Structure formats: C-alpha cells, structure tokens
Amino acid sequence: MIHKLRLAIRNDLEAPEELRRFGSGWLSGVAALVLGIASLCLLLGERLQGVFSTQMLAPLYALPQFTLIIQGLLVLSFLLACTNLVLRRNRILGFSAILLVLVTLTIAQTLAAQAARTSSLALSLDWFVLNILLTGFLFIPLEKLFGRLTQQALFRDEWREDLFYFLISSVFVQTLTLFTLAPSMTVLHYTGDWAAFRDIIASQPLWLQVIEIMFLTDFVQYWFHRAFHQVPFLWGFHAVHHSAKKMDWLAGSRMHIVEIIGLRSMTVIPMYALGFAEAALHIYILLVYLNATFVHANVRFNVEWLKPLIVTPRFHHWHHGIEKEAIDVNFAIHFPLFDRLFGTYYMPKNQWPSGYGIGGHPVPNGYWKQLLYPFKK
C-alpha cells in the first residue's frame, strides 16, 4: 500500500510538462504536499526535542506564536490541497497532503511536548525543513524566471537522489558539526597564547572580517578541492559530486559524507584558530550556504563585469562540464583569482558546457551505491 502510494505521488510529481501547466492543479498539489510535510516535521521537532530537532532551533519552539505558525501552515496546506482536488483529475497530491494534515493534527492532540534534551545524535528534521523551504522558495522562482535550460523540469532526473543527499546532510547536521569542529578545537587547545592576537582580529569591522574569512577559506578550499581532483583515491569521493548530470539548486547537495567532513573540517580551522567574531562566522556560513546553491543553479545570469571578481554560475558550471577542456579547472568557491594565480582558470566567452557529469558516467546511481563507490576498485 505504502509502495503504491509512493509511486503514485512520484508519477504525478514527474508528470509531463503539459500536465504541469499553470491552472492544472499541479502547483497547488506540490505546495500542499510540501507544507504538509513541513508542518509534520516541525511539530515532531517541537514535541520530541532532542530526538527530531536541533539545539540551534530551540528558541523557535519557545516562541508563543509557534502553535499559530503550525496552524497557519496546516490551514494553507489544506486549502491548497482542496484546490488540487478541484482542478486536477489525478488528485493523489491533494489527498496525500490532507492525510498529512490529519496525521499532524492527531499527533498535536495526542503527543504532549517533552522536556528539551541536548543530544548531538538527534535527527534534525526541523533543520531539514527550514533548509529546504529557504532554498526552495528562493531558488525555484529564480530558475523559473531566469532559467538557462527552460525545459528542465523541477522534478528532473535524479532529483530523488539529490533530495536524499540534502536530507542526510540536514538531519545529521549536529553529528557532522561535532566531527568537523574537532580539528579546530584541537588547534584552539594548543594555541591558548594567541588570545591577544585573536582579540585584535575580532575587533575589526564586521564587513572586513567577513571578507577576510572568505579569502582564507577560499584559499584552503581551492587546494582541498584540487587535491580531491588530482589524488586518485580522493577523486573517488569527489566523483560522487560530479556524477550529477543535471545542474540546479538541488545538485550541489550531492556530496559524499567523507568529503563533507573533510572539507568543513579544513575550512573551519582558519575561522576559529584566528579568532574571528561569532557574528562574522554566522554571516559567512549563511553566505557560503546560499552561494553554494546559487553557483549550481540552473540560471542564465552572465554578468561579464563580475566574472573577474567572484565565482558565478557559469564559472562553476564549467567546473562540472563534460567537455575535456573542463577537466580540472575552476576550483575556487568565491574568488576566481586563485584559479588565475595557479593556472586552472577556464572561462570561454559567453559559452556554457554542453552537458554535465563524468565521461562514461562510471558512478552508479543511488545513494548507498555511491556511498560505497570510493572504496571499490
């Protein structure tokens, strides 16, 4: 029963373009389903704090308006589901959203909120929901209004794999943070006599600290990234990221867990070791998160005057390009300057790659097969 329901939902999400046009009820069905899932996950996060929630979002649940937020999401999901039922012949999305609303209401009535617990092993469903809502509502309209490949569907090939990567990196965010901060904490432990220097760094204007963090982390990321291309064993992990054959806002989430831990561990070290202010760190983390999504997005922005200054989608798309000229180029995350300095810059004028992926497409499909891929000959 559940398998049939899952297939029915997937088939309607991946419906042909003529069945997804405005006025068909498809958009309202998708929105209703998304809001229904979001309501359920946020409620579980609030009722089972320390089990399905992240410590960072504890202040959200303390808000007196939190119940109203959940109620508002449920009402909106229900209204959109009803719109789907009226407009669409295939009503599976609307019925599924209404079922989620009823399940959420039942849990709200029967499951009392537990006392908040701190646990680095908690599954951060709430973090996943807020991540997907923030990036989705920001970048999906951008891709629809300014898309380069206008015929590429929202639920394109391999979207389920990339969404699962997004889910894994979000729900285990606290565990990943524990691993990635370990090297920085070790450096801090052995550099206690740097206190005066760190005070000077933290006393700088906030905007200057953010720029300094961007340059320092980009230098580290450039060489880390380049090593994962040119060391055969490391390439096995990074090949998973390059196996994406479509580029959009979700494609950047496809990263092997080993690479995530390694990359974040190395880039966090200069931020913590040098003593940048906490506010600067938070600003940078938000910027790099949005930038990583943007440079993978299916957008046609091609602002030539920005090309020498910052990494643009076209710059990074060439890094993923399937052409032989695109092999081992454009490693920088923020500033193309590093690729120019070290001879890996490639940016043909007004051209985009003809396709994406790896020649021969050796990486298998599916999260678990890709997880094991680097360890196989």
mmCIF file of C-alpha atoms in Angstrom:
data_model
loop_
_atom_site.group_PDB
_atom_site.id
_atom_site.type_symbol
_atom_site.label_atom_id
_atom_site.label_comp_id
_atom_site.label_asym_id
_atom_site.label_seq_id
_atom_site.Cartn_x
_atom_site.Cartn_y
_atom_site.Cartn_z
ATOM 1 C CA MET A 1 0.000 0.000 0.000
ATOM 2 C CA ILE A 2 2.735 2.476 1.005
ATOM 3 C CA HIS A 3 4.825 1.467 -2.027
ATOM 4 C CA LYS A 4 1.886 2.095 -4.384
ATOM 5 C CA LEU A 5 1.184 5.447 -2.745
ATOM 6 C CA ARG A 6 4.852 6.466 -3.092
ATOM 7 C CA LEU A 7 4.886 5.528 -6.774
ATOM 8 C CA ALA A 8 1.625 7.373 -7.410
ATOM 9 C CA ILE A 9 2.984 10.539 -5.772
ATOM 10 C CA ARG A 10 6.261 10.260 -7.686
ATOM 11 C CA ASN A 11 4.489 9.764 -11.015
ATOM 12 C CA ASP A 12 2.396 12.896 -10.529
ATOM 13 C CA LEU A 13 5.391 14.949 -9.389
ATOM 14 C CA GLU A 14 7.223 13.858 -12.555
ATOM 15 C CA ALA A 15 4.198 14.347 -14.806
ATOM 16 C CA PRO A 16 4.776 15.555 -18.414
ATOM 17 C CA GLU A 17 5.033 19.286 -18.964
ATOM 18 C CA GLU A 18 1.535 19.613 -20.449
ATOM 19 C CA LEU A 19 0.095 18.154 -17.226
ATOM 20 C CA ARG A 20 2.057 20.576 -15.048
ATOM 21 C CA ARG A 21 0.917 23.829 -16.630
ATOM 22 C CA PHE A 22 -0.476 26.664 -14.522
ATOM 23 C CA GLY A 23 -4.145 26.053 -13.722
ATOM 24 C CA SER A 24 -3.855 22.260 -13.808
ATOM 25 C CA GLY A 25 -3.755 21.964 -10.013
ATOM 26 C CA TRP A 26 -0.236 20.535 -10.093
ATOM 27 C CA LEU A 27 1.437 23.528 -8.421
ATOM 28 C CA SER A 28 -1.162 23.694 -5.654
ATOM 29 C CA GLY A 29 -0.775 19.946 -5.076
ATOM 30 C CA VAL A 30 3.028 20.186 -4.806
ATOM 31 C CA ALA A 31 2.827 23.194 -2.466
ATOM 32 C CA ALA A 32 0.198 21.459 -0.300
ATOM 33 C CA LEU A 33 2.354 18.349 -0.004
ATOM 34 C CA VAL A 34 5.490 20.353 0.879
ATOM 35 C CA LEU A 35 3.678 22.388 3.534
ATOM 36 C CA GLY A 36 2.064 19.248 4.949
ATOM 37 C CA ILE A 37 5.470 17.570 5.340
ATOM 38 C CA ALA A 38 6.934 20.766 6.817
ATOM 39 C CA SER A 39 4.144 21.016 9.405
ATOM 40 C CA LEU A 40 4.564 17.405 10.478
ATOM 41 C CA CYS A 41 8.361 17.644 10.802
ATOM 42 C CA LEU A 42 8.246 20.919 12.752
ATOM 43 C CA LEU A 43 5.625 19.521 15.110
ATOM 44 C CA LEU A 44 7.699 16.391 15.729
ATOM 45 C CA GLY A 45 10.698 18.623 16.363
ATOM 46 C CA GLU A 46 8.749 20.611 18.961
ATOM 47 C CA ARG A 47 7.115 17.631 20.681
ATOM 48 C CA LEU A 48 10.254 15.455 20.681
ATOM 49 C CA GLN A 49 13.065 17.934 21.208
ATOM 50 C CA GLY A 50 16.421 16.204 21.373
ATOM 51 C CA VAL A 51 15.086 13.399 19.184
ATOM 52 C CA PHE A 52 13.897 15.138 15.995
ATOM 53 C CA SER A 53 15.219 18.651 16.483
ATOM 54 C CA THR A 54 18.469 20.564 16.511
ATOM 55 C CA GLN A 55 19.644 22.542 19.521
ATOM 56 C CA MET A 56 20.108 25.611 17.307
ATOM 57 C CA LEU A 57 16.352 25.885 16.749
ATOM 58 C CA ALA A 58 15.314 25.568 20.391
ATOM 59 C CA PRO A 59 14.422 29.324 20.524
ATOM 60 C CA LEU A 60 11.896 28.722 17.716
ATOM 61 C CA TYR A 61 9.899 26.335 19.878
ATOM 62 C CA ALA A 62 9.960 28.759 22.792
ATOM 63 C CA LEU A 63 8.085 31.379 20.764
ATOM 64 C CA PRO A 64 4.489 31.868 21.947
ATOM 65 C CA GLN A 65 3.499 32.127 18.268
ATOM 66 C CA PHE A 66 4.883 28.701 17.359
ATOM 67 C CA THR A 67 1.496 26.981 17.630
ATOM 68 C CA LEU A 68 -0.017 29.655 15.389
ATOM 69 C CA ILE A 69 2.752 29.068 12.827
ATOM 70 C CA ILE A 70 1.964 25.351 12.687
ATOM 71 C CA GLN A 71 -1.768 26.032 12.482
ATOM 72 C CA GLY A 72 -1.201 28.519 9.667
ATOM 73 C CA LEU A 73 0.890 26.019 7.691
ATOM 74 C CA LEU A 74 -1.777 23.338 8.155
ATOM 75 C CA VAL A 75 -4.609 25.617 7.026
ATOM 76 C CA LEU A 76 -2.640 26.725 3.970
ATOM 77 C CA SER A 77 -1.742 23.126 3.117
ATOM 78 C CA PHE A 78 -5.400 22.098 3.418
ATOM 79 C CA LEU A 79 -6.641 24.966 1.208
ATOM 80 C CA LEU A 80 -4.042 24.223 -1.465
ATOM 81 C CA ALA A 81 -4.941 20.529 -1.308
ATOM 82 C CA CYS A 82 -8.596 21.388 -1.869
ATOM 83 C CA THR A 83 -7.579 23.492 -4.875
ATOM 84 C CA ASN A 84 -5.732 20.475 -6.245
ATOM 85 C CA LEU A 85 -8.811 18.264 -5.752
ATOM 86 C CA VAL A 86 -10.982 20.729 -7.676
ATOM 87 C CA LEU A 87 -8.617 21.401 -10.589
ATOM 88 C CA ARG A 88 -6.823 18.114 -11.187
ATOM 89 C CA ARG A 89 -8.025 14.772 -12.433
ATOM 90 C CA ASN A 90 -5.151 12.970 -10.680
ATOM 91 C CA ARG A 91 -5.760 14.010 -7.073
ATOM 92 C CA ILE A 92 -3.069 11.976 -5.348
ATOM 93 C CA LEU A 93 -1.064 15.048 -4.237
ATOM 94 C CA GLY A 94 -4.128 16.724 -2.711
ATOM 95 C CA PHE A 95 -5.295 13.595 -0.911
ATOM 96 C CA SER A 96 -1.772 12.913 0.399
ATOM 97 C CA ALA A 97 -1.487 16.473 1.725
ATOM 98 C CA ILE A 98 -4.850 16.188 3.507
ATOM 99 C CA LEU A 99 -3.710 12.881 5.028
ATOM 100 C CA LEU A 100 -0.568 14.607 6.335
ATOM 101 C CA VAL A 101 -2.675 17.418 7.813
ATOM 102 C CA LEU A 102 -4.862 14.869 9.638
ATOM 103 C CA VAL A 103 -1.818 12.954 10.928
ATOM 104 C CA THR A 104 -0.246 16.188 12.173
ATOM 105 C CA LEU A 105 -3.451 17.244 13.943
ATOM 106 C CA THR A 106 -3.731 13.811 15.567
ATOM 107 C CA ILE A 107 -0.155 13.978 16.857
ATOM 108 C CA ALA A 108 -0.753 17.517 18.130
ATOM 109 C CA GLN A 109 -3.738 16.297 20.136
ATOM 110 C CA THR A 110 -2.233 13.086 21.494
ATOM 111 C CA LEU A 111 1.508 13.708 21.933
ATOM 112 C CA ALA A 112 2.469 16.068 24.707
ATOM 113 C CA ALA A 113 5.638 18.124 24.382
ATOM 114 C CA GLN A 114 8.611 16.543 26.123
ATOM 115 C CA ALA A 115 11.247 18.433 28.024
ATOM 116 C CA ALA A 116 14.032 19.558 25.724
ATOM 117 C CA ARG A 117 17.079 17.320 25.699
ATOM 118 C CA THR A 118 20.510 18.057 24.289
ATOM 119 C CA SER A 119 21.903 15.383 22.027
ATOM 120 C CA SER A 120 24.432 15.538 19.205
ATOM 121 C CA LEU A 121 22.806 12.404 17.757
ATOM 122 C CA ALA A 122 19.345 13.922 17.310
ATOM 123 C CA LEU A 123 17.787 13.754 13.842
ATOM 124 C CA SER A 124 17.314 17.387 12.866
ATOM 125 C CA LEU A 125 14.066 17.154 10.898
ATOM 126 C CA ASP A 126 13.340 20.790 11.672
ATOM 127 C CA TRP A 127 16.687 21.882 10.203
ATOM 128 C CA PHE A 128 15.927 19.919 7.036
ATOM 129 C CA VAL A 129 12.516 21.578 6.701
ATOM 130 C CA LEU A 130 13.801 25.112 7.170
ATOM 131 C CA ASN A 131 16.710 24.451 4.776
ATOM 132 C CA ILE A 132 14.503 23.094 2.016
ATOM 133 C CA LEU A 133 11.918 25.851 2.452
ATOM 134 C CA LEU A 134 14.541 28.627 2.433
ATOM 135 C CA THR A 135 16.466 27.404 -0.601
ATOM 136 C CA GLY A 136 13.433 26.096 -2.452
ATOM 137 C CA PHE A 137 11.315 29.230 -2.155
ATOM 138 C CA LEU A 138 14.342 31.357 -3.025
ATOM 139 C CA PHE A 139 15.868 29.457 -5.950
ATOM 140 C CA ILE A 140 12.922 27.694 -7.612
ATOM 141 C CA PRO A 141 11.349 31.014 -8.694
ATOM 142 C CA LEU A 142 14.797 32.234 -9.833
ATOM 143 C CA GLU A 143 15.213 29.163 -12.019
ATOM 144 C CA LYS A 144 11.718 29.512 -13.453
ATOM 145 C CA LEU A 145 12.105 33.233 -14.210
ATOM 146 C CA PHE A 146 15.756 33.254 -15.285
ATOM 147 C CA GLY A 147 16.417 29.615 -16.160
ATOM 148 C CA ARG A 148 19.086 28.780 -18.714
ATOM 149 C CA LEU A 149 17.628 25.391 -19.640
ATOM 150 C CA THR A 150 13.982 26.407 -19.666
ATOM 151 C CA GLN A 151 12.690 22.900 -20.442
ATOM 152 C CA GLN A 152 14.373 21.333 -17.393
ATOM 153 C CA ALA A 153 11.653 20.166 -15.016
ATOM 154 C CA LEU A 154 11.596 20.900 -11.292
ATOM 155 C CA PHE A 155 11.472 17.151 -10.614
ATOM 156 C CA ARG A 156 14.109 16.272 -13.213
ATOM 157 C CA ASP A 157 16.084 13.035 -13.494
ATOM 158 C CA GLU A 158 17.847 12.028 -10.261
ATOM 159 C CA TRP A 159 16.024 14.641 -8.151
ATOM 160 C CA ARG A 160 15.181 11.987 -5.550
ATOM 161 C CA GLU A 161 18.873 11.108 -5.101
ATOM 162 C CA ASP A 162 19.848 14.741 -4.620
ATOM 163 C CA LEU A 163 16.947 15.346 -2.231
ATOM 164 C CA PHE A 164 18.101 12.363 -0.169
ATOM 165 C CA TYR A 165 21.613 13.860 -0.013
ATOM 166 C CA PHE A 166 20.008 17.113 1.145
ATOM 167 C CA LEU A 167 18.065 15.175 3.795
ATOM 168 C CA ILE A 168 21.110 13.292 5.104
ATOM 169 C CA SER A 169 23.310 16.395 5.408
ATOM 170 C CA SER A 170 20.479 18.250 7.175
ATOM 171 C CA VAL A 171 19.160 15.676 9.648
ATOM 172 C CA PHE A 172 22.687 14.769 10.773
ATOM 173 C CA VAL A 173 23.855 18.385 10.961
ATOM 174 C CA GLN A 174 24.644 18.180 14.700
ATOM 175 C CA THR A 175 26.677 14.977 14.352
ATOM 176 C CA LEU A 176 28.525 16.390 11.346
ATOM 177 C CA THR A 177 29.255 19.581 13.277
ATOM 178 C CA LEU A 178 30.742 17.525 16.102
ATOM 179 C CA PHE A 179 33.163 15.824 13.689
ATOM 180 C CA THR A 180 34.043 18.946 11.696
ATOM 181 C CA LEU A 181 34.795 21.090 14.740
ATOM 182 C CA ALA A 182 37.146 18.527 16.302
ATOM 183 C CA PRO A 183 40.323 19.685 14.421
ATOM 184 C CA SER A 184 39.573 23.344 15.203
ATOM 185 C CA MET A 185 39.053 22.609 18.879
ATOM 186 C CA THR A 186 42.405 20.806 18.914
ATOM 187 C CA VAL A 187 44.129 23.828 17.347
ATOM 188 C CA LEU A 188 42.475 26.141 19.888
ATOM 189 C CA HIS A 189 43.636 23.906 22.728
ATOM 190 C CA TYR A 190 47.305 24.181 21.681
ATOM 191 C CA THR A 191 47.225 27.905 20.810
ATOM 192 C CA GLY A 192 45.933 29.380 24.056
ATOM 193 C CA ASP A 193 48.697 32.012 23.965
ATOM 194 C CA TRP A 194 47.130 33.553 20.842
ATOM 195 C CA ALA A 195 44.454 35.296 22.910
ATOM 196 C CA ALA A 196 45.743 38.829 22.319
ATOM 197 C CA PHE A 197 46.057 38.238 18.567
ATOM 198 C CA ARG A 198 42.519 36.829 18.416
ATOM 199 C CA ASP A 199 41.200 39.897 20.235
ATOM 200 C CA ILE A 200 42.729 42.122 17.544
ATOM 201 C CA ILE A 201 41.136 40.034 14.779
ATOM 202 C CA ALA A 202 37.715 40.089 16.461
ATOM 203 C CA SER A 203 37.876 43.875 16.987
ATOM 204 C CA GLN A 204 37.973 44.602 13.240
ATOM 205 C CA PRO A 205 34.862 45.898 11.426
ATOM 206 C CA LEU A 206 32.423 43.074 10.774
ATOM 207 C CA TRP A 207 32.392 43.538 6.981
ATOM 208 C CA LEU A 208 36.197 43.294 6.881
ATOM 209 C CA GLN A 209 36.178 40.100 8.935
ATOM 210 C CA VAL A 210 33.686 38.503 6.546
ATOM 211 C CA ILE A 211 35.864 39.359 3.522
ATOM 212 C CA GLU A 212 38.972 38.018 5.285
ATOM 213 C CA ILE A 213 37.164 34.780 6.135
ATOM 214 C CA MET A 214 36.086 34.417 2.508
ATOM 215 C CA PHE A 215 39.657 34.783 1.241
ATOM 216 C CA LEU A 216 41.172 32.473 3.849
ATOM 217 C CA THR A 217 38.591 29.736 3.456
ATOM 218 C CA ASP A 218 38.663 30.016 -0.331
ATOM 219 C CA PHE A 219 42.441 29.517 -0.336
ATOM 220 C CA VAL A 220 42.032 26.394 1.809
ATOM 221 C CA GLN A 221 39.086 25.142 -0.236
ATOM 222 C CA TYR A 222 40.926 25.716 -3.508
ATOM 223 C CA TRP A 223 43.751 23.319 -2.576
ATOM 224 C CA PHE A 224 41.429 20.874 -0.833
ATOM 225 C CA HIS A 225 39.203 20.831 -3.914
ATOM 226 C CA ARG A 226 42.155 20.471 -6.265
ATOM 227 C CA ALA A 227 43.559 17.575 -4.228
ATOM 228 C CA PHE A 228 40.222 15.742 -4.498
ATOM 229 C CA HIS A 229 40.534 16.017 -8.276
ATOM 230 C CA GLN A 230 44.162 15.016 -8.660
ATOM 231 C CA VAL A 231 44.703 12.343 -5.991
ATOM 232 C CA PRO A 232 43.084 9.166 -7.381
ATOM 233 C CA PHE A 233 41.779 7.822 -4.071
ATOM 234 C CA LEU A 234 40.287 11.199 -3.103
ATOM 235 C CA TRP A 235 38.744 11.585 -6.559
ATOM 236 C CA GLY A 236 36.567 8.551 -5.805
ATOM 237 C CA PHE A 237 34.780 10.605 -3.149
ATOM 238 C CA HIS A 238 34.547 13.791 -5.216
ATOM 239 C CA ALA A 239 33.378 11.888 -8.304
ATOM 240 C CA VAL A 240 30.072 11.416 -6.492
ATOM 241 C CA HIS A 241 29.535 15.182 -6.593
ATOM 242 C CA HIS A 242 30.477 15.323 -10.278
ATOM 243 C CA SER A 243 28.184 12.435 -11.180
ATOM 244 C CA ALA A 244 25.181 14.796 -11.346
ATOM 245 C CA LYS A 245 24.025 15.028 -14.962
ATOM 246 C CA LYS A 246 21.714 17.990 -14.341
ATOM 247 C CA MET A 247 22.561 21.266 -12.638
ATOM 248 C CA ASP A 248 20.079 23.104 -10.465
ATOM 249 C CA TRP A 249 19.613 24.420 -6.925
ATOM 250 C CA LEU A 250 19.486 20.875 -5.537
ATOM 251 C CA ALA A 251 22.517 19.445 -7.372
ATOM 252 C CA GLY A 252 25.075 20.987 -5.009
ATOM 253 C CA SER A 253 23.823 18.831 -2.134
ATOM 254 C CA ARG A 254 25.204 15.674 -3.767
ATOM 255 C CA MET A 255 28.407 15.178 -1.780
ATOM 256 C CA HIS A 256 29.936 12.099 -0.209
ATOM 257 C CA ILE A 257 29.819 12.202 3.586
ATOM 258 C CA VAL A 258 33.622 11.758 3.811
ATOM 259 C CA GLU A 259 34.198 14.809 1.623
ATOM 260 C CA ILE A 260 31.694 16.869 3.636
ATOM 261 C CA ILE A 261 33.503 16.132 6.901
ATOM 262 C CA GLY A 262 36.936 16.747 5.391
ATOM 263 C CA LEU A 263 36.008 19.965 3.600
ATOM 264 C CA ARG A 264 34.204 21.509 6.542
ATOM 265 C CA SER A 265 36.933 20.478 8.975
ATOM 266 C CA MET A 266 39.685 22.137 6.950
ATOM 267 C CA THR A 267 37.805 25.359 6.135
ATOM 268 C CA VAL A 268 36.618 25.888 9.693
ATOM 269 C CA ILE A 269 40.175 25.817 11.108
ATOM 270 C CA PRO A 270 41.251 29.346 9.993
ATOM 271 C CA MET A 271 37.904 30.809 11.100
ATOM 272 C CA TYR A 272 38.245 29.522 14.651
ATOM 273 C CA ALA A 273 42.024 29.498 15.031
ATOM 274 C CA LEU A 274 42.384 33.183 14.122
ATOM 275 C CA GLY A 275 39.593 34.295 16.428
ATOM 276 C CA PHE A 276 37.036 35.925 14.123
ATOM 277 C CA ALA A 277 33.917 37.244 15.860
ATOM 278 C CA GLU A 278 30.983 34.865 16.146
ATOM 279 C CA ALA A 279 28.738 37.258 14.210
ATOM 280 C CA ALA A 280 31.203 37.227 11.294
ATOM 281 C CA LEU A 281 31.218 33.427 11.318
ATOM 282 C CA HIS A 282 27.419 33.297 11.177
ATOM 283 C CA ILE A 283 27.284 35.773 8.299
ATOM 284 C CA TYR A 284 29.887 33.818 6.352
ATOM 285 C CA ILE A 285 28.137 30.480 6.922
ATOM 286 C CA LEU A 286 24.886 31.930 5.557
ATOM 287 C CA LEU A 287 26.695 33.477 2.572
ATOM 288 C CA VAL A 288 28.593 30.309 1.658
ATOM 289 C CA TYR A 289 25.428 28.234 2.007
ATOM 290 C CA LEU A 290 23.476 30.469 -0.379
ATOM 291 C CA ASN A 291 26.465 30.816 -2.723
ATOM 292 C CA ALA A 292 26.956 27.049 -2.988
ATOM 293 C CA THR A 293 23.319 26.685 -4.004
ATOM 294 C CA PHE A 294 23.451 29.625 -6.413
ATOM 295 C CA VAL A 295 26.535 28.542 -8.389
ATOM 296 C CA HIS A 296 24.945 25.150 -9.095
ATOM 297 C CA ALA A 297 21.569 26.659 -10.032
ATOM 298 C CA ASN A 298 20.028 26.465 -13.475
ATOM 299 C CA VAL A 299 20.150 30.220 -14.104
ATOM 300 C CA ARG A 300 21.374 32.148 -17.122
ATOM 301 C CA PHE A 301 22.950 35.085 -15.269
ATOM 302 C CA ASN A 302 26.065 36.090 -17.198
ATOM 303 C CA VAL A 303 27.247 39.419 -15.791
ATOM 304 C CA GLU A 304 30.596 39.893 -17.514
ATOM 305 C CA TRP A 305 31.918 42.612 -15.220
ATOM 306 C CA LEU A 306 31.535 40.287 -12.228
ATOM 307 C CA LYS A 307 33.438 37.472 -13.947
ATOM 308 C CA PRO A 308 36.953 38.501 -12.753
ATOM 309 C CA LEU A 309 35.778 39.286 -9.218
ATOM 310 C CA ILE A 310 33.578 36.499 -7.897
ATOM 311 C CA VAL A 311 32.572 32.971 -8.809
ATOM 312 C CA THR A 312 29.419 32.959 -10.945
ATOM 313 C CA PRO A 313 27.143 30.083 -12.002
ATOM 314 C CA ARG A 314 28.748 29.947 -15.474
ATOM 315 C CA PHE A 315 32.232 29.718 -13.888
ATOM 316 C CA HIS A 316 31.219 26.780 -11.688
ATOM 317 C CA HIS A 317 29.140 25.098 -14.385
ATOM 318 C CA TRP A 318 32.340 24.851 -16.439
ATOM 319 C CA HIS A 319 33.889 23.037 -13.482
ATOM 320 C CA HIS A 320 31.115 20.430 -13.901
ATOM 321 C CA GLY A 321 31.202 20.468 -17.700
ATOM 322 C CA ILE A 322 31.597 17.225 -19.615
ATOM 323 C CA GLU A 323 33.978 18.720 -22.221
ATOM 324 C CA LYS A 324 37.633 17.712 -21.985
ATOM 325 C CA GLU A 325 38.549 21.409 -21.557
ATOM 326 C CA ALA A 326 36.516 21.422 -18.345
ATOM 327 C CA ILE A 327 38.613 18.772 -16.626
ATOM 328 C CA ASP A 328 40.455 20.063 -13.523
ATOM 329 C CA VAL A 329 39.568 23.752 -13.878
ATOM 330 C CA ASN A 330 37.785 26.418 -11.797
ATOM 331 C CA PHE A 331 38.395 25.084 -8.301
ATOM 332 C CA ALA A 332 37.696 28.335 -6.424
ATOM 333 C CA ILE A 333 34.499 28.713 -4.419
ATOM 334 C CA HIS A 334 34.396 32.521 -4.037
ATOM 335 C CA PHE A 335 37.180 34.236 -5.997
ATOM 336 C CA PRO A 336 38.439 33.233 -9.491
ATOM 337 C CA LEU A 337 41.688 34.989 -8.530
ATOM 338 C CA PHE A 338 43.059 31.727 -7.124
ATOM 339 C CA ASP A 339 42.450 29.865 -10.380
ATOM 340 C CA ARG A 340 44.156 32.669 -12.304
ATOM 341 C CA LEU A 341 47.156 32.581 -9.946
ATOM 342 C CA PHE A 342 47.575 28.812 -10.105
ATOM 343 C CA GLY A 343 46.778 28.239 -13.781
ATOM 344 C CA THR A 344 43.401 26.487 -13.564
ATOM 345 C CA TYR A 345 41.120 29.252 -14.851
ATOM 346 C CA TYR A 346 38.825 28.407 -17.787
ATOM 347 C CA MET A 347 36.001 30.655 -18.951
ATOM 348 C CA PRO A 348 35.258 30.754 -22.709
ATOM 349 C CA LYS A 349 33.374 33.916 -23.563
ATOM 350 C CA ASN A 350 29.580 33.628 -23.485
ATOM 351 C CA GLN A 351 29.662 29.826 -23.636
ATOM 352 C CA TRP A 352 28.178 27.207 -21.328
ATOM 353 C CA PRO A 353 29.025 23.497 -21.128
ATOM 354 C CA SER A 354 27.096 21.212 -23.463
ATOM 355 C CA GLY A 355 26.460 18.754 -20.631
ATOM 356 C CA TYR A 356 27.433 17.713 -17.130
ATOM 357 C CA GLY A 357 28.811 14.636 -15.422
ATOM 358 C CA ILE A 358 31.838 12.371 -15.892
ATOM 359 C CA GLY A 359 32.909 10.812 -19.160
ATOM 360 C CA GLY A 360 31.423 7.324 -19.366
ATOM 361 C CA HIS A 361 29.366 8.040 -16.219
ATOM 362 C CA PRO A 362 31.172 5.428 -14.050
ATOM 363 C CA VAL A 363 29.497 6.387 -10.758
ATOM 364 C CA PRO A 364 26.426 4.182 -10.120
ATOM 365 C CA ASN A 365 23.001 5.631 -9.362
ATOM 366 C CA GLY A 366 21.594 5.508 -5.850
ATOM 367 C CA TYR A 367 22.809 6.953 -2.548
ATOM 368 C CA TRP A 368 24.042 3.723 -0.980
ATOM 369 C CA LYS A 369 25.913 2.569 -4.083
ATOM 370 C CA GLN A 370 27.548 5.985 -4.313
ATOM 371 C CA LEU A 371 28.453 5.834 -0.613
ATOM 372 C CA LEU A 372 30.442 2.647 -1.267
ATOM 373 C CA TYR A 373 31.777 3.678 -4.695
ATOM 374 C CA PRO A 374 35.109 5.233 -3.477
ATOM 375 C CA PHE A 375 36.026 2.038 -1.640
ATOM 376 C CA LYS A 376 35.646 -0.202 -4.679
ATOM 377 C CA LYS A 377 38.308 -0.737 -7.320
#
